[in-house]
Structure formats: structure tokens, C-alpha cells
PDB file of C-alpha atoms in Angstrom:
ATOM      1  CA  MET A   1       7.130 -43.770  37.200  1.00 71.00           C
ATOM      2  CA  LEU A   2       5.097 -42.232  39.921  1.00 79.00           C
ATOM      3  CA  ASN A   3       7.113 -43.827  42.667  1.00 82.00           C
ATOM      4  CA  GLN A   4      10.262 -42.774  41.092  1.00 88.00           C
ATOM      5  CA  ARG A   5       9.177 -39.127  41.105  1.00 90.00           C
ATOM      6  CA  PHE A   6       7.540 -39.363  44.737  1.00 90.00           C
ATOM      7  CA  PRO A   7       9.229 -42.353  46.491  1.00 90.00           C
ATOM      8  CA  GLU A   8       7.444 -41.384  49.788  1.00 92.00           C
ATOM      9  CA  LEU A   9       4.162 -42.589  48.217  1.00 90.00           C
ATOM     10  CA  ASP A  10       5.431 -46.258  48.161  1.00 90.00           C
ATOM     11  CA  LEU A  11       2.565 -47.213  45.736  1.00 89.00           C
ATOM     12  CA  LYS A  12       1.862 -50.836  44.911  1.00 91.00           C
ATOM     13  CA  PRO A  13       0.341 -51.775  41.470  1.00 91.00           C
ATOM     14  CA  TYR A  14      -2.806 -52.839  43.017  1.00 88.00           C
ATOM     15  CA  GLU A  15      -3.295 -49.436  44.548  1.00 88.00           C
ATOM     16  CA  CYS A  16      -3.200 -47.795  41.217  1.00 91.00           C
ATOM     17  CA  LEU A  17      -5.709 -47.782  38.314  1.00 93.00           C
ATOM     18  CA  ALA A  18      -4.834 -47.456  34.673  1.00 95.00           C
ATOM     19  CA  ILE A  19      -7.379 -46.020  32.257  1.00 96.00           C
ATOM     20  CA  GLU A  20      -6.738 -47.188  28.793  1.00 97.00           C
ATOM     21  CA  ASP A  21      -8.511 -47.118  25.405  1.00 95.00           C
ATOM     22  CA  SER A  22      -5.940 -49.097  23.375  1.00 96.00           C
ATOM     23  CA  PHE A  23      -4.977 -52.723  23.488  1.00 97.00           C
ATOM     24  CA  ALA A  24      -1.176 -51.733  23.687  1.00 97.00           C
ATOM     25  CA  GLY A  25      -1.964 -49.467  26.780  1.00 96.00           C
ATOM     26  CA  ILE A  26      -4.068 -52.341  28.488  1.00 97.00           C
ATOM     27  CA  ALA A  27      -1.273 -54.751  27.927  1.00 97.00           C
ATOM     28  CA  ALA A  28       1.313 -52.485  29.178  1.00 96.00           C
ATOM     29  CA  ALA A  29      -0.672 -51.782  32.463  1.00 96.00           C
ATOM     30  CA  LYS A  30      -1.428 -55.655  32.735  1.00 96.00           C
ATOM     31  CA  ARG A  31       2.259 -56.293  32.596  1.00 95.00           C
ATOM     32  CA  ALA A  32       2.852 -53.759  35.388  1.00 93.00           C
ATOM     33  CA  GLN A  33       0.045 -55.574  37.579  1.00 93.00           C
ATOM     34  CA  VAL A  34      -2.045 -52.415  37.452  1.00 94.00           C
ATOM     35  CA  PRO A  35      -5.654 -53.004  37.295  1.00 94.00           C
ATOM     36  CA  VAL A  36      -7.151 -51.441  34.187  1.00 95.00           C
ATOM     37  CA  LEU A  37     -10.485 -49.766  33.299  1.00 95.00           C
ATOM     38  CA  GLY A  38     -10.908 -50.055  29.539  1.00 96.00           C
ATOM     39  CA  VAL A  39     -12.649 -47.377  27.649  1.00 96.00           C
ATOM     40  CA  ALA A  40     -14.350 -48.721  24.462  1.00 95.00           C
ATOM     41  CA  HIS A  41     -14.704 -45.698  22.441  1.00 86.00           C
ATOM     42  CA  VAL A  42     -12.138 -46.874  19.804  1.00 87.00           C
ATOM     43  CA  TYR A  43     -12.722 -50.740  20.071  1.00 93.00           C
ATOM     44  CA  PRO A  44     -16.037 -52.455  20.561  1.00 93.00           C
ATOM     45  CA  TYR A  45     -16.784 -52.858  24.195  1.00 94.00           C
ATOM     46  CA  HIS A  46     -16.696 -56.762  24.175  1.00 94.00           C
ATOM     47  CA  MET A  47     -13.022 -56.602  22.821  1.00 95.00           C
ATOM     48  CA  VAL A  48     -11.963 -54.165  25.467  1.00 96.00           C
ATOM     49  CA  HIS A  49     -13.819 -56.078  28.308  1.00 94.00           C
ATOM     50  CA  ARG A  50     -11.960 -59.213  27.433  1.00 95.00           C
ATOM     51  CA  ARG A  51      -8.588 -57.467  27.941  1.00 96.00           C
ATOM     52  CA  ALA A  52      -9.227 -55.175  30.823  1.00 96.00           C
ATOM     53  CA  ASP A  53     -10.319 -55.781  34.359  1.00 93.00           C
ATOM     54  CA  TRP A  54     -13.434 -53.529  33.847  1.00 92.00           C
ATOM     55  CA  ALA A  55     -14.868 -51.684  30.745  1.00 94.00           C
ATOM     56  CA  ILE A  56     -17.049 -48.875  29.947  1.00 94.00           C
ATOM     57  CA  ASP A  57     -18.312 -47.507  26.771  1.00 94.00           C
ATOM     58  CA  HIS A  58     -17.580 -43.750  27.462  1.00 92.00           C
ATOM     59  CA  LEU A  59     -15.222 -42.122  29.989  1.00 91.00           C
ATOM     60  CA  PHE A  60     -18.253 -39.978  31.214  1.00 92.00           C
ATOM     61  CA  GLU A  61     -19.712 -43.326  32.750  1.00 91.00           C
ATOM     62  CA  PHE A  62     -16.870 -43.602  34.995  1.00 91.00           C
ATOM     63  CA  SER A  63     -17.393 -43.045  38.771  1.00 88.00           C
ATOM     64  CA  LEU A  64     -14.877 -43.544  41.621  1.00 86.00           C
ATOM     65  CA  ASP A  65     -17.656 -44.878  43.725  1.00 88.00           C
ATOM     66  CA  TRP A  66     -18.001 -47.738  41.195  1.00 84.00           C
ATOM     67  CA  LEU A  67     -14.518 -48.986  42.095  1.00 82.00           C
ATOM     68  CA  LYS A  68     -14.605 -48.208  45.829  1.00 83.00           C
ATOM     69  CA  PRO A  69     -15.564 -51.874  46.969  1.00 84.00           C
ATOM     70  CA  TYR A  70     -12.349 -53.183  45.029  1.00 82.00           C
ATOM     71  CA  TYR A  71      -9.979 -50.543  46.631  1.00 81.00           C
ATOM     72  CA  GLU A  72     -11.485 -50.543  50.093  1.00 80.00           C
ATOM     73  CA  ALA A  73     -10.975 -54.425  50.640  1.00 70.00           C
ATOM     74  CA  GLU A  74      -8.511 -54.133  53.412  1.00 55.00           C
ATOM     75  CA  GLY A  75      -5.854 -52.340  51.128  1.00 54.00           C
ATOM     76  CA  GLN A  76      -5.681 -55.488  48.899  1.00 56.00           C
ATOM     77  CA  PRO A  77      -7.313 -56.281  45.713  1.00 51.00           C
ATOM     78  CA  MET A  78     -10.261 -58.616  45.967  1.00 50.00           C
ATOM     79  CA  MET A  79      -8.624 -61.106  43.784  1.00 46.00           C
ATOM     80  CA  PRO A  80      -5.100 -61.383  42.345  1.00 38.00           C
ATOM     81  CA  LEU A  81      -4.758 -59.729  38.869  1.00 41.00           C
ATOM     82  CA  GLY A  82      -5.600 -62.052  36.031  1.00 43.00           C
ATOM     83  CA  GLN A  83      -7.813 -64.406  38.104  1.00 38.00           C
ATOM     84  CA  GLY A  84     -11.363 -63.822  37.452  1.00 43.00           C
ATOM     85  CA  ASP A  85     -13.710 -60.871  36.337  1.00 45.00           C
ATOM     86  CA  ARG A  86     -13.666 -58.064  38.896  1.00 43.00           C
ATOM     87  CA  GLN A  87     -16.716 -56.466  37.350  1.00 45.00           C
ATOM     88  CA  SER A  88     -18.730 -59.452  38.418  1.00 41.00           C
ATOM     89  CA  GLN A  89     -17.412 -59.183  41.936  1.00 40.00           C
ATOM     90  CA  LEU A  90     -18.504 -55.543  42.163  1.00 43.00           C
ATOM     91  CA  GLY A  91     -22.080 -56.588  41.622  1.00 41.00           C
TER      92      GLY A  91
END
């Protein structure tokens, strides 16, 4: 949607981040191949973590610095979507 409004950005799905708190939102972002940060304030953390690439309990825990290693990996995701747990890669 953002690329439709601003085509000059030419964003790739792996350059974006979806922040979702619902299973439907997580699934939609995954279908679009967008990395997902799940926020577990509605559902238990372990259920969100199984579906999202990363998970946090509360939005105030989120820091852009936390995801910096993923997005600075030479402009490419560290691992293709759906292949492993990125949280373990971030240390």
C-alpha cells in the first residue's frame, strides 16, 4: 500500500516491519512476506512467538536498536522469511 502511494520508495517486503497483536494481522503480514513483530498483550507470549518473527510482551519494550542487526545485514534479511527463528539470530 505504501508503494502505491509513494512509488519512488520502491520498498521490498523485507525492508518493512509489521507490528501486530492479532493472529489475523500476523498472518496477513506473513502472506505479504513482511517481517512481523508480535505484541502479546491480547494473546499469550508463547502463542504470538510461534506465529511472528519476533515477539514482545508490551509495545514499550520495542526498540529500533534491537532490530538493527537484521535490517543492516547488507540490505537483505539475515534469513529468508519462514526459515528459522530470527530472534535467536539477534542474540
